Coordinates of N, CA, C and O in Angstrom, one line a residue:
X254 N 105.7 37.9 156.7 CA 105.2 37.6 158.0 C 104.8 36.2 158.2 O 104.8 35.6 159.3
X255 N 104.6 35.7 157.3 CA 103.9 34.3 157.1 C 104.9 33.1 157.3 O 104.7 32.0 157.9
X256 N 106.0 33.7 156.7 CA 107.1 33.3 156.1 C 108.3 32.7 157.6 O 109.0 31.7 157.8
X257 N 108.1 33.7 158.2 CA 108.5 34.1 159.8 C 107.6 33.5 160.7 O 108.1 33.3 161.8
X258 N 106.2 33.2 160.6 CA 105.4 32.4 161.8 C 105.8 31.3 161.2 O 106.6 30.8 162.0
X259 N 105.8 30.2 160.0 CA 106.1 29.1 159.6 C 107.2 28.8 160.5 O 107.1 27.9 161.3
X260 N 108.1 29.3 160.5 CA 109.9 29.0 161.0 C 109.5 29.0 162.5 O 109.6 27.9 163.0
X261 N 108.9 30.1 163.4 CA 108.9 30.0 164.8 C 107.5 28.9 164.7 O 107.8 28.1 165.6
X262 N 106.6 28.6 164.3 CA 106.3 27.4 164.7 C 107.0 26.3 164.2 O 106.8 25.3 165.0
X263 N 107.7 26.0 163.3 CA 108.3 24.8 163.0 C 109.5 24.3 164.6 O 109.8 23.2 165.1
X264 N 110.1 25.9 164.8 CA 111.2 26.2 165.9 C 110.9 25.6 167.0 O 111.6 24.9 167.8
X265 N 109.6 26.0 167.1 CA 108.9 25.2 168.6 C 108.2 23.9 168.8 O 108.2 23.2 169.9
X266 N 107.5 23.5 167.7 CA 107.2 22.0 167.7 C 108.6 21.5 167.5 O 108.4 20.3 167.9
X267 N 109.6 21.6 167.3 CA 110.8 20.9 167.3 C 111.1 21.1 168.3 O 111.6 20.0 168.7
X268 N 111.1 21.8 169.3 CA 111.7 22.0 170.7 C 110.9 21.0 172.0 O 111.4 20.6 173.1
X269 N 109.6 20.9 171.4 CA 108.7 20.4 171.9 C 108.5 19.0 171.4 O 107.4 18.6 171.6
X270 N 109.3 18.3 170.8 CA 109.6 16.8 170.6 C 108.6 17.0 169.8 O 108.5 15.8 169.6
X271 N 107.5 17.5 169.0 CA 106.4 16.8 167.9 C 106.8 17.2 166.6 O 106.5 18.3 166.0
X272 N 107.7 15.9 166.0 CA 108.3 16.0 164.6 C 107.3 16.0 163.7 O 107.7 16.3 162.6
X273 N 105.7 15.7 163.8 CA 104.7 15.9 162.8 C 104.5 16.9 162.5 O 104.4 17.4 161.4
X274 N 104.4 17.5 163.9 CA 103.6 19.1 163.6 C 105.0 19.9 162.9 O 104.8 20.5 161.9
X275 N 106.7 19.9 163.5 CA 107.6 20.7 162.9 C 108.1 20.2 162.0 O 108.9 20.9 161.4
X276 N 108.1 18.9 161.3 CA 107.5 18.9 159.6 C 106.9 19.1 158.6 O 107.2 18.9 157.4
X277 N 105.4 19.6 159.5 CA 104.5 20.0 158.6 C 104.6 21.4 158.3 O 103.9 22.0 157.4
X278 N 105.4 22.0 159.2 CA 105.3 23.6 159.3 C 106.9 23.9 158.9 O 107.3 25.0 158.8
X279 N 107.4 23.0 158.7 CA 108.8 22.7 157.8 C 108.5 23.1 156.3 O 108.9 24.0 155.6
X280 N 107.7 21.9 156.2 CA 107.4 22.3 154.6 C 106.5 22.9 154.2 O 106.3 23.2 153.0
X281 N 105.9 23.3 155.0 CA 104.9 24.8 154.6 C 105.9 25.8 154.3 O 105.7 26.4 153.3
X282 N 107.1 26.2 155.1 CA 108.1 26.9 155.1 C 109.0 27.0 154.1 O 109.6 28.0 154.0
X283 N 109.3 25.7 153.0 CA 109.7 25.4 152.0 C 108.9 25.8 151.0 O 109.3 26.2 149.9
X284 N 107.7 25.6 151.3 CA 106.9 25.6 150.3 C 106.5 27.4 150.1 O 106.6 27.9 149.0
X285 N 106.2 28.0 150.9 CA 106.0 29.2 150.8 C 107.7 30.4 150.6 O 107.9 31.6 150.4
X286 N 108.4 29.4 150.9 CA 109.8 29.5 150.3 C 109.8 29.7 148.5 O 109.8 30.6 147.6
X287 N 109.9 28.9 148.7 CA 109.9 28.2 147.0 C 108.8 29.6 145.9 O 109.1 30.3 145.0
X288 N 107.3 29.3 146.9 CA 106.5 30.2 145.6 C 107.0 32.1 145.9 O 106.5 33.0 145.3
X289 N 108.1 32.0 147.0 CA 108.4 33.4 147.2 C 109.7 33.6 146.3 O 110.1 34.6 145.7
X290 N 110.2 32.5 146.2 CA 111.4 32.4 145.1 C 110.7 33.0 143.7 O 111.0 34.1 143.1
X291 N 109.9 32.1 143.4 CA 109.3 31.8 141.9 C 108.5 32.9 141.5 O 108.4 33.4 140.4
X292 N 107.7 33.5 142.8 CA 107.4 34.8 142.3 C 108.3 36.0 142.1 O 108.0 36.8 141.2
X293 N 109.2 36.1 142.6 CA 110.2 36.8 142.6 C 111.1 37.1 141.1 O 111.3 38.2 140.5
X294 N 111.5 35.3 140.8 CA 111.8 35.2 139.5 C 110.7 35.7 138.3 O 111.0 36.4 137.3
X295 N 109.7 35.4 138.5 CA 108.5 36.0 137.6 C 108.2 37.2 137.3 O 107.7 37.7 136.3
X296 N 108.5 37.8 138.8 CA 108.4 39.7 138.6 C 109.7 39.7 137.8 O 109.7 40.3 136.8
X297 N 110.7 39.1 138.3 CA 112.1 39.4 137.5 C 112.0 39.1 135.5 O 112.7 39.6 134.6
X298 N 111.1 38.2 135.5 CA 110.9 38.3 134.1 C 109.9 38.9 133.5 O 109.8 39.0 132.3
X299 N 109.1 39.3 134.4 CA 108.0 40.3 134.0 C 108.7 41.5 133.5 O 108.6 42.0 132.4
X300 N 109.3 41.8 134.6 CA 110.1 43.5 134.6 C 111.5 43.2 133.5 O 112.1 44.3 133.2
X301 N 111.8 42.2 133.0 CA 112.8 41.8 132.0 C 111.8 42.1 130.6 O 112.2 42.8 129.6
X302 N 110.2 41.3 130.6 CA 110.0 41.4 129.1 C 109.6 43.3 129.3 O 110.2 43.9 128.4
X303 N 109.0 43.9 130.1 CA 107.9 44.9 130.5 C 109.3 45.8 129.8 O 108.8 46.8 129.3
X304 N 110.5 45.8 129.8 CA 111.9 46.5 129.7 C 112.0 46.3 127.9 O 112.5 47.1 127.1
X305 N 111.6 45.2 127.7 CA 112.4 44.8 126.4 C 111.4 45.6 125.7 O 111.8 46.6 125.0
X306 N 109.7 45.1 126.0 CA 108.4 46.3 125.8 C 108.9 47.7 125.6 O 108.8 48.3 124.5
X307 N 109.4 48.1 126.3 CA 109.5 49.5 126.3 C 110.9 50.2 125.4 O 111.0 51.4 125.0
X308 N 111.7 49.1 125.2 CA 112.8 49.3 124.4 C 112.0 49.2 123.1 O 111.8 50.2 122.4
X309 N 111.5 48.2 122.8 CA 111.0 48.3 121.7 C 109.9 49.0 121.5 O 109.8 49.0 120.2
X310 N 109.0 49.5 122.0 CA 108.3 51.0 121.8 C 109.5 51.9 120.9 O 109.6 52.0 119.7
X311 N 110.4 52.4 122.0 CA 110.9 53.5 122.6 C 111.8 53.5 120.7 O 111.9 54.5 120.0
X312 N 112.3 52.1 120.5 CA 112.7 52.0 119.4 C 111.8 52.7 118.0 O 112.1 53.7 117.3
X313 N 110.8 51.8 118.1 CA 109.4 52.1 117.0 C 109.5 53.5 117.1 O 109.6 54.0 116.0
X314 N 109.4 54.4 118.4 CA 109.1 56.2 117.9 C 109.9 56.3 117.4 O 109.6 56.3 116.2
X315 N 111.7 56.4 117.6 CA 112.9 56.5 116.7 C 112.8 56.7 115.6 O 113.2 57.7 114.9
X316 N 112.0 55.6 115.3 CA 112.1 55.0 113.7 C 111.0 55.7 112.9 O 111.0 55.9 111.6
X317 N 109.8 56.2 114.0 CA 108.7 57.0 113.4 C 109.1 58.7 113.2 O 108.8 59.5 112.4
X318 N 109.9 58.5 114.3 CA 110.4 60.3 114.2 C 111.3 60.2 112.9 O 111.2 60.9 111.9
X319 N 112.1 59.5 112.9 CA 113.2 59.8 111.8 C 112.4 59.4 110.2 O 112.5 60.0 109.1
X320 N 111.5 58.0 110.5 CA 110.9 58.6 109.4 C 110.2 59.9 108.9 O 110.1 60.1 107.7
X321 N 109.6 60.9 109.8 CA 109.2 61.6 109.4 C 110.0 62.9 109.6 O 109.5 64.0 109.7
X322 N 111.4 62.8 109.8 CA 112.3 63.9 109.1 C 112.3 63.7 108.0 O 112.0 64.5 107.1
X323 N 112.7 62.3 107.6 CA 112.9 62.1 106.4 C 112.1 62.5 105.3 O 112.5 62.9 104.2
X324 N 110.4 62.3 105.5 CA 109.6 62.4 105.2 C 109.3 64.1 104.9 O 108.6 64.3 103.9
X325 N 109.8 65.4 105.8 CA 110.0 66.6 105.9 C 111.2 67.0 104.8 O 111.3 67.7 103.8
X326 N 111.9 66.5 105.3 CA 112.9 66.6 104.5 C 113.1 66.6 102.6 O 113.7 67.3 101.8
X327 N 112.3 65.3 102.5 CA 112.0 64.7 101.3 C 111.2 66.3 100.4 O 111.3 66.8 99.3
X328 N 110.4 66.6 101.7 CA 108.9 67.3 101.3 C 109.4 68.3 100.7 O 109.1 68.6 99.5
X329 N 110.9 69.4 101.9 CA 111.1 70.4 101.9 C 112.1 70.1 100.2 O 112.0 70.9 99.2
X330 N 112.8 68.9 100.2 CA 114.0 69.2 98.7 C 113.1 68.8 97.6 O 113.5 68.8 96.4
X331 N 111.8 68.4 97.8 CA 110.7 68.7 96.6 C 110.4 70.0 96.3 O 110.7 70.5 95.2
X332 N 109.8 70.7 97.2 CA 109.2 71.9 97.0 C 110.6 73.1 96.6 O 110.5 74.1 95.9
X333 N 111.6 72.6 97.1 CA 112.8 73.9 96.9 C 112.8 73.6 95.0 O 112.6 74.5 94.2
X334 N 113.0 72.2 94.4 CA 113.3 71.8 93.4 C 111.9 72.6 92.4 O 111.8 73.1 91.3
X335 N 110.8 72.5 93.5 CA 109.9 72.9 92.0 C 109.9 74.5 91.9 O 109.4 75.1 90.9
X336 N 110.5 75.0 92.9 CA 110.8 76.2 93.1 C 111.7 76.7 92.2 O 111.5 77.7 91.4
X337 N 113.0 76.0 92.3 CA 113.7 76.4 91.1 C 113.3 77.0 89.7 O 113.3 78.0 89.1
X338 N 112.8 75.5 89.3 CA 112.1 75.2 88.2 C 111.2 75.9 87.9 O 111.1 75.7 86.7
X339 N 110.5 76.7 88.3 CA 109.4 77.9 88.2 C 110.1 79.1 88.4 O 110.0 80.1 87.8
X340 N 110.8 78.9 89.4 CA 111.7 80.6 89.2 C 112.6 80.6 87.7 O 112.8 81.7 87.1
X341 N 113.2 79.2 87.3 CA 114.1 79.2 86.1 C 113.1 79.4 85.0 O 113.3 80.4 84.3
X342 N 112.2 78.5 84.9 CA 111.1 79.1 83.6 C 110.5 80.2 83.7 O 110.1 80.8 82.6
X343 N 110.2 80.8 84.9 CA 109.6 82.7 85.1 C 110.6 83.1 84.5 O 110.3 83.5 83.3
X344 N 112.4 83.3 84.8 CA 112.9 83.7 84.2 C 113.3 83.8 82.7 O 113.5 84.7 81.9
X345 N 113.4 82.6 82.7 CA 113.3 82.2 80.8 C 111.8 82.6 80.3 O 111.7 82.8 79.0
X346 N 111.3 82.6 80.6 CA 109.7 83.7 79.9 C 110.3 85.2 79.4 O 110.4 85.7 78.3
X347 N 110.7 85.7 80.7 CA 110.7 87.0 81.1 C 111.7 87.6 79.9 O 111.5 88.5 79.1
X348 N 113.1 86.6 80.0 CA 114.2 87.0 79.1 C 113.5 86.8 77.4 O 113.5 87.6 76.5
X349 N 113.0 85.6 77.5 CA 112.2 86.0 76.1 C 111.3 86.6 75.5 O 111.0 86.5 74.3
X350 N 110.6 87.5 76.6 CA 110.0 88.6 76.5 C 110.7 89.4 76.0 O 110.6 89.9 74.8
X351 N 111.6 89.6 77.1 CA 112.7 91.0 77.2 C 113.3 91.1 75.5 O 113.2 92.1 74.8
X352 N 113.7 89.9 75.2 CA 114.8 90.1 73.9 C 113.2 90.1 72.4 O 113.4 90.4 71.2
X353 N 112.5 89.8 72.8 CA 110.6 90.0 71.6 C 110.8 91.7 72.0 O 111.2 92.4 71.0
X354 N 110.6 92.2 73.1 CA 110.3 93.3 73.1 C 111.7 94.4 73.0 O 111.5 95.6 73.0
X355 N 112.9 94.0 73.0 CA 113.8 94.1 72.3 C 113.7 94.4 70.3 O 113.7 95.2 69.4
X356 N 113.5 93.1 70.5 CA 113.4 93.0 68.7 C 112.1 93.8 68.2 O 112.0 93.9 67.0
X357 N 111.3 94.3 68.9 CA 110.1 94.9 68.2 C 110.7 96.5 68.0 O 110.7 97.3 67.1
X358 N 111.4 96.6 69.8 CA 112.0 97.9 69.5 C 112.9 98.4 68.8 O 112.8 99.6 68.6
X359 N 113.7 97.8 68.4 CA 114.8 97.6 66.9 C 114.2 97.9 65.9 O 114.6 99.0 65.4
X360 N 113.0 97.2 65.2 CA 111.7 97.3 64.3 C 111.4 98.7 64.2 O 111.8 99.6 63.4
X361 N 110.4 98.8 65.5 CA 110.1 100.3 65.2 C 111.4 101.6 65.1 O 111.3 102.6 64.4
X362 N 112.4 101.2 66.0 CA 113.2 102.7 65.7 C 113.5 102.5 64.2 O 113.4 103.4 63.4
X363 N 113.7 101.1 63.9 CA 114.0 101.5 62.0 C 113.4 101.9 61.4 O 113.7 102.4 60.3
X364 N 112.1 101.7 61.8 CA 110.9 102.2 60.9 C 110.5 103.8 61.0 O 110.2 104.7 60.2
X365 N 110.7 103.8 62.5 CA 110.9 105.6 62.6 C 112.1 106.7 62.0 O 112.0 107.9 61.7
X366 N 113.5 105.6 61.8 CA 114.5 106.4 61.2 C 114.2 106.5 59.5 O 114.6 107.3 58.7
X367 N 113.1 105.0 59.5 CA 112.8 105.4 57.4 C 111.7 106.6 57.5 O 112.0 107.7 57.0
X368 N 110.8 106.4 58.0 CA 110.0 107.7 58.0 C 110.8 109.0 58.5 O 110.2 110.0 58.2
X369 N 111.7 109.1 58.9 CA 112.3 110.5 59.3 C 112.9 110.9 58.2 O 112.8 112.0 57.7
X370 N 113.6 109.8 57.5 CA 114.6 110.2 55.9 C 113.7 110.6 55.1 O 114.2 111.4 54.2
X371 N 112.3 110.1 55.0 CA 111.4 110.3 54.2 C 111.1 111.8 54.3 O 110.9 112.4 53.3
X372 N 111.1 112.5 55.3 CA 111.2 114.0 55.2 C 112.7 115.0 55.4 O 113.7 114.7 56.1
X373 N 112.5 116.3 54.4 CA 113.1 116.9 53.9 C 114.4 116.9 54.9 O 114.3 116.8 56.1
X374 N 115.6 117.0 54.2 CA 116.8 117.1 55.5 C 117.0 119.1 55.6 O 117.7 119.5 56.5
X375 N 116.6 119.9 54.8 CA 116.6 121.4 54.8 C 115.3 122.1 54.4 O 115.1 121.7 53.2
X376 N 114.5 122.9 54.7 CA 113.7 123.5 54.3 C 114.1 124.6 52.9 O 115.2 124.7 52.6
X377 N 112.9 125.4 52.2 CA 113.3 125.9 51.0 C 114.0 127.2 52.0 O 113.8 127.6 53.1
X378 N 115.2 127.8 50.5 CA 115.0 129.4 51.6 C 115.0 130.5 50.4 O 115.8 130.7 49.4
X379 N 114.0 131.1 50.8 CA 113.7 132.4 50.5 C 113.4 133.8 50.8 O 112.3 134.0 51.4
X380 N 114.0 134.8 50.4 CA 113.8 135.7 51.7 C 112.6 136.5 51.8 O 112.6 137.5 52.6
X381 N 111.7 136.3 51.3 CA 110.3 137.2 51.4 C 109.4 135.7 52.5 O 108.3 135.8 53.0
X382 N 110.2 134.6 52.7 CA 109.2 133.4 53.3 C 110.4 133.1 54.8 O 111.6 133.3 54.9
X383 N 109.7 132.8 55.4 CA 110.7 132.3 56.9 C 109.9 130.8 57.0 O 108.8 131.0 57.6
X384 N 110.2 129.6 56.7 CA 109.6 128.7 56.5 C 110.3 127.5 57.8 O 111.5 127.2 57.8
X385 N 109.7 127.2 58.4 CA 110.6 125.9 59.4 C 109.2 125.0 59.9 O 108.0 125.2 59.9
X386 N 109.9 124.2 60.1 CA 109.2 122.3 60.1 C 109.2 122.3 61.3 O 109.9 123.0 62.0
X387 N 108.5 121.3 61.7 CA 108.8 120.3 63.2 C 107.8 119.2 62.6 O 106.9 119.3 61.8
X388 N 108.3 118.0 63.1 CA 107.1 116.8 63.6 C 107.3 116.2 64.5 O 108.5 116.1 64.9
X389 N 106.5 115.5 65.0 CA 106.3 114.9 66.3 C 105.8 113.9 66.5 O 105.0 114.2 67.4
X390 N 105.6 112.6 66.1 CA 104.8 111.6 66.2 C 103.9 111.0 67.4 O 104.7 110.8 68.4
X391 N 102.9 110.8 67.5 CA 102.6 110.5 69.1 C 102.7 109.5 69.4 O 102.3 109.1 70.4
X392 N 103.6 108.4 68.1 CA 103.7 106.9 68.7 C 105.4 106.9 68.1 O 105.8 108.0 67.7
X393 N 106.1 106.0 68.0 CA 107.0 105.5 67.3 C 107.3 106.1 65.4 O 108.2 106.7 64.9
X394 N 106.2 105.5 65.0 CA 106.1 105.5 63.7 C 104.7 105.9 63.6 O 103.8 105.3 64.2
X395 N 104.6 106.8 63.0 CA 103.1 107.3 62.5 C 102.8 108.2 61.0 O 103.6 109.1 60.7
X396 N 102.0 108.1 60.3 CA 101.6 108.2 59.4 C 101.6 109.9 59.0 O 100.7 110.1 58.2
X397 N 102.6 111.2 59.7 CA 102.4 112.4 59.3 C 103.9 112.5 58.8 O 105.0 112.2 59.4
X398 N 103.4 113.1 57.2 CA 104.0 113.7 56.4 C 104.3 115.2 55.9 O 103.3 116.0 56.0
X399 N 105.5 115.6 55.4 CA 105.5 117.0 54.5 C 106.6 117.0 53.4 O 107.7 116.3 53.5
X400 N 106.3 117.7 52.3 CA 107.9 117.8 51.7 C 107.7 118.8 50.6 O 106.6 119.0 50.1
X401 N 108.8 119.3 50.2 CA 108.8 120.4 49.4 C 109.1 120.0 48.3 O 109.8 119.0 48.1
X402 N 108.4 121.2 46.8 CA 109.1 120.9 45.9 C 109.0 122.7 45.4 O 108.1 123.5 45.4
X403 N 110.5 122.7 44.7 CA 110.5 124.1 44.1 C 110.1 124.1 42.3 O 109.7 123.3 41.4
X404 N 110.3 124.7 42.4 CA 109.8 125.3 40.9 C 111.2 125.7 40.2 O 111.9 125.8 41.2
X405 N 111.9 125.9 39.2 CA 112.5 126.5 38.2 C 112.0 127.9 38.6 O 113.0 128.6 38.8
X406 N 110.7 128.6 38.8 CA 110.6 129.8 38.8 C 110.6 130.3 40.1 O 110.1 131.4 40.4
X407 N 111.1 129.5 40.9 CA 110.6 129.8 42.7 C 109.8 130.0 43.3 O 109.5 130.7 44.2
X408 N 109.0 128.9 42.4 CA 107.7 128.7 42.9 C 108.0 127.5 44.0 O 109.0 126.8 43.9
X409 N 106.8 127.1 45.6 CA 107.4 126.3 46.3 C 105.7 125.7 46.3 O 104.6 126.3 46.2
X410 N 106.0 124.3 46.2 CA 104.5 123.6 46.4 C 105.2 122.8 48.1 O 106.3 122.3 48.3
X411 N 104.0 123.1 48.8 CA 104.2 122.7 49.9 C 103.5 121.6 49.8 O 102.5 121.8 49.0
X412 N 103.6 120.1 50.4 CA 103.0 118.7 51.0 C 102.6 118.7 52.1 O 103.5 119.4 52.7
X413 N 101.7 118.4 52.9 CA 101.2 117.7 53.6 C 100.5 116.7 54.2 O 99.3 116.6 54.2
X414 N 101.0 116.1 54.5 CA 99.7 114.7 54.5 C 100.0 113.4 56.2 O 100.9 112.7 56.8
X415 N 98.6 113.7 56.4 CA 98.9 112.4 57.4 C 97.4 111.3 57.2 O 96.2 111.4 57.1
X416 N 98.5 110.3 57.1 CA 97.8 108.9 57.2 C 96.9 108.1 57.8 O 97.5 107.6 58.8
X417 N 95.6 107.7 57.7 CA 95.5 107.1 58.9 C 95.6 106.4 59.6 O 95.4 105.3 59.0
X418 N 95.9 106.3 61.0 CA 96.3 105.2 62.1 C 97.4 105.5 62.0 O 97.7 106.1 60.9
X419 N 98.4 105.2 63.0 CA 99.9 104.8 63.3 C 100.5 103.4 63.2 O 99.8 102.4 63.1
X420 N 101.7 103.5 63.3 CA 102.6 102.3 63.6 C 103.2 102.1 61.8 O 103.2 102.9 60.9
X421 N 103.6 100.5 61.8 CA 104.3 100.5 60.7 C 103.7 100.9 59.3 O 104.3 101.5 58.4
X422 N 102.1 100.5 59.3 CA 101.2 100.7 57.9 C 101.1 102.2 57.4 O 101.3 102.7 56.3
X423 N 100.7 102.7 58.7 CA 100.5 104.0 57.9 C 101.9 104.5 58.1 O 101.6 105.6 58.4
X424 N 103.1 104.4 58.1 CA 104.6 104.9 57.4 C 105.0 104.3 56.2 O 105.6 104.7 55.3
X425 N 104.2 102.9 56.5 CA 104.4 102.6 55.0 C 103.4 103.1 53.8 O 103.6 102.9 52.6
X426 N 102.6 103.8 54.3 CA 101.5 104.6 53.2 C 102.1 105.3 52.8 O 102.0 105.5 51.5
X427 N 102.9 106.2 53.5 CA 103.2 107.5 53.5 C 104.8 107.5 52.4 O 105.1 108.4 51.7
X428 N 105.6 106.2 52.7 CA 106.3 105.8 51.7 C 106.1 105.7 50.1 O 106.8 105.9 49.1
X429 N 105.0 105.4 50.3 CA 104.6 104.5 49.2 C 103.9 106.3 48.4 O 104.4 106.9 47.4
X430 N 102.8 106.8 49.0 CA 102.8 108.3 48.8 C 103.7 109.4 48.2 O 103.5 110.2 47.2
X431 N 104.9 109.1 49.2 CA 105.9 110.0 48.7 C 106.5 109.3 47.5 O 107.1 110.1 46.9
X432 N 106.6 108.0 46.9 CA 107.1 107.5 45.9 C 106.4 107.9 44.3 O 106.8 107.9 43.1
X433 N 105.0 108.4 44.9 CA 103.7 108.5 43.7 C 103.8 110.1 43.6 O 103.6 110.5 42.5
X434 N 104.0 110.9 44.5 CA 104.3 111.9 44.2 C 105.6 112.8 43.4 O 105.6 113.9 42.9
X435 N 106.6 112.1 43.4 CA 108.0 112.0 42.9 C 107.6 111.7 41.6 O 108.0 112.5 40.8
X436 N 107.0 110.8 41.3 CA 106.7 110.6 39.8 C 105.4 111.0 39.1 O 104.7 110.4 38.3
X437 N 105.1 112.4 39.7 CA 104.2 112.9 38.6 C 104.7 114.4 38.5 O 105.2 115.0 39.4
X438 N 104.3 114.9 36.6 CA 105.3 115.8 36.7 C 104.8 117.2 37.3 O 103.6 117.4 37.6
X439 N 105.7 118.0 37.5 CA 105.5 119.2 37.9 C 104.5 119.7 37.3 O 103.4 119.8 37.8
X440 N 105.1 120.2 35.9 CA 104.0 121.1 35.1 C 102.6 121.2 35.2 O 102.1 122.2 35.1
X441 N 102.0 120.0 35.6 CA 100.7 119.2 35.4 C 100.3 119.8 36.5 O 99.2 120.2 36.3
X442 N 100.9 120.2 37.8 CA 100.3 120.2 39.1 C 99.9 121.9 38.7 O 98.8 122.4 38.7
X443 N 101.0 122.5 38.4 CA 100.9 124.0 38.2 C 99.9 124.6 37.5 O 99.9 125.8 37.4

């Protein structure tokens, strides 16, 4: 509006022969020209840096988001890796359990097949006696014994014997028992 009264007064002191007054309102007209330019240009570089601002924000999140995929990402192929690693060593425990408790069980059935040989493979027979065995251990290997011995005159001395405690010791008593009984003589017992 300003811009527009400058011009129609300049229009009119020129019409009206006073070159003072429509060159003073000439160059007010220039002049308010000029600072409407320069402001103009100024919003234009304002809104030029205020753009580049915002690019470069808009940049910086970019770079903050993708760092912290990367950062997730990083997090997530840590945690899968120690995952492995713990699931691979649970399993390597477990199998070397498995084949310990493997090998113990090898142990004991051997030890239950020596204590089994250790008793008689047929009972005595006689027909005035109906004589039959069982045993039954309540563990693996345990310390209950029997075994026969006849006589020349049909006479039968019956054995019995259990050891105390179970597992491999007392089968090995019972070993070592039946070895001590084998070597003492008959006669003596009679």
């Amino acid at each position: 509006g300003l811009l527009t009264s400058f011009d129609i007064l300049y229009k009119s002191f020129k019409n009206a022969n006073k070159s003072d007054s429509a060159l003073k309102y000439l160059e007010k007209y220039e002049q308010l020209t000029e600072k409407l330019h320069n402001a103009s240009k100024s919003n234009e570089a304002q809104n030029l840096a205020l753009l580049e601002v915002a690019k470069l924000k808009e940049l910086e999140e970019e770079k903050a988001l993708q760092q912290k995929k990367l950062i997730t990402v990083s997090i997530v192929l840590i945690l899968s890796l120690i995952a492995v690693f713990i699931f691979g060593k649970r399993k390597q425990k477990l199998l070397i359990q498995k084949n310990e408790e493997d090998r113990k069980n090898k142990e004991l059935q051997a030890a239950k097949d020596l204590q089994l040989s250790l008793l008689p493979k047929n009972n005595p027979k006689r027909s005035d006696l109906d004589i039959s065995t069982y045993i039954r251990s309540s563990t693996e290997v345990g310390g209950d014994y029997y075994d026969f011995s006849t006589s020349p005159d049909g006479t039968i001395i019956s054995i019995c014997g259990d050891a105390t405690g179970h597992g491999v010791a007392s089968g090995m008593m019972v070993s070592v028992t039946k070895a001590g009984l084998k070597g003492i003589d008959r006669k003596s017992v009679v």
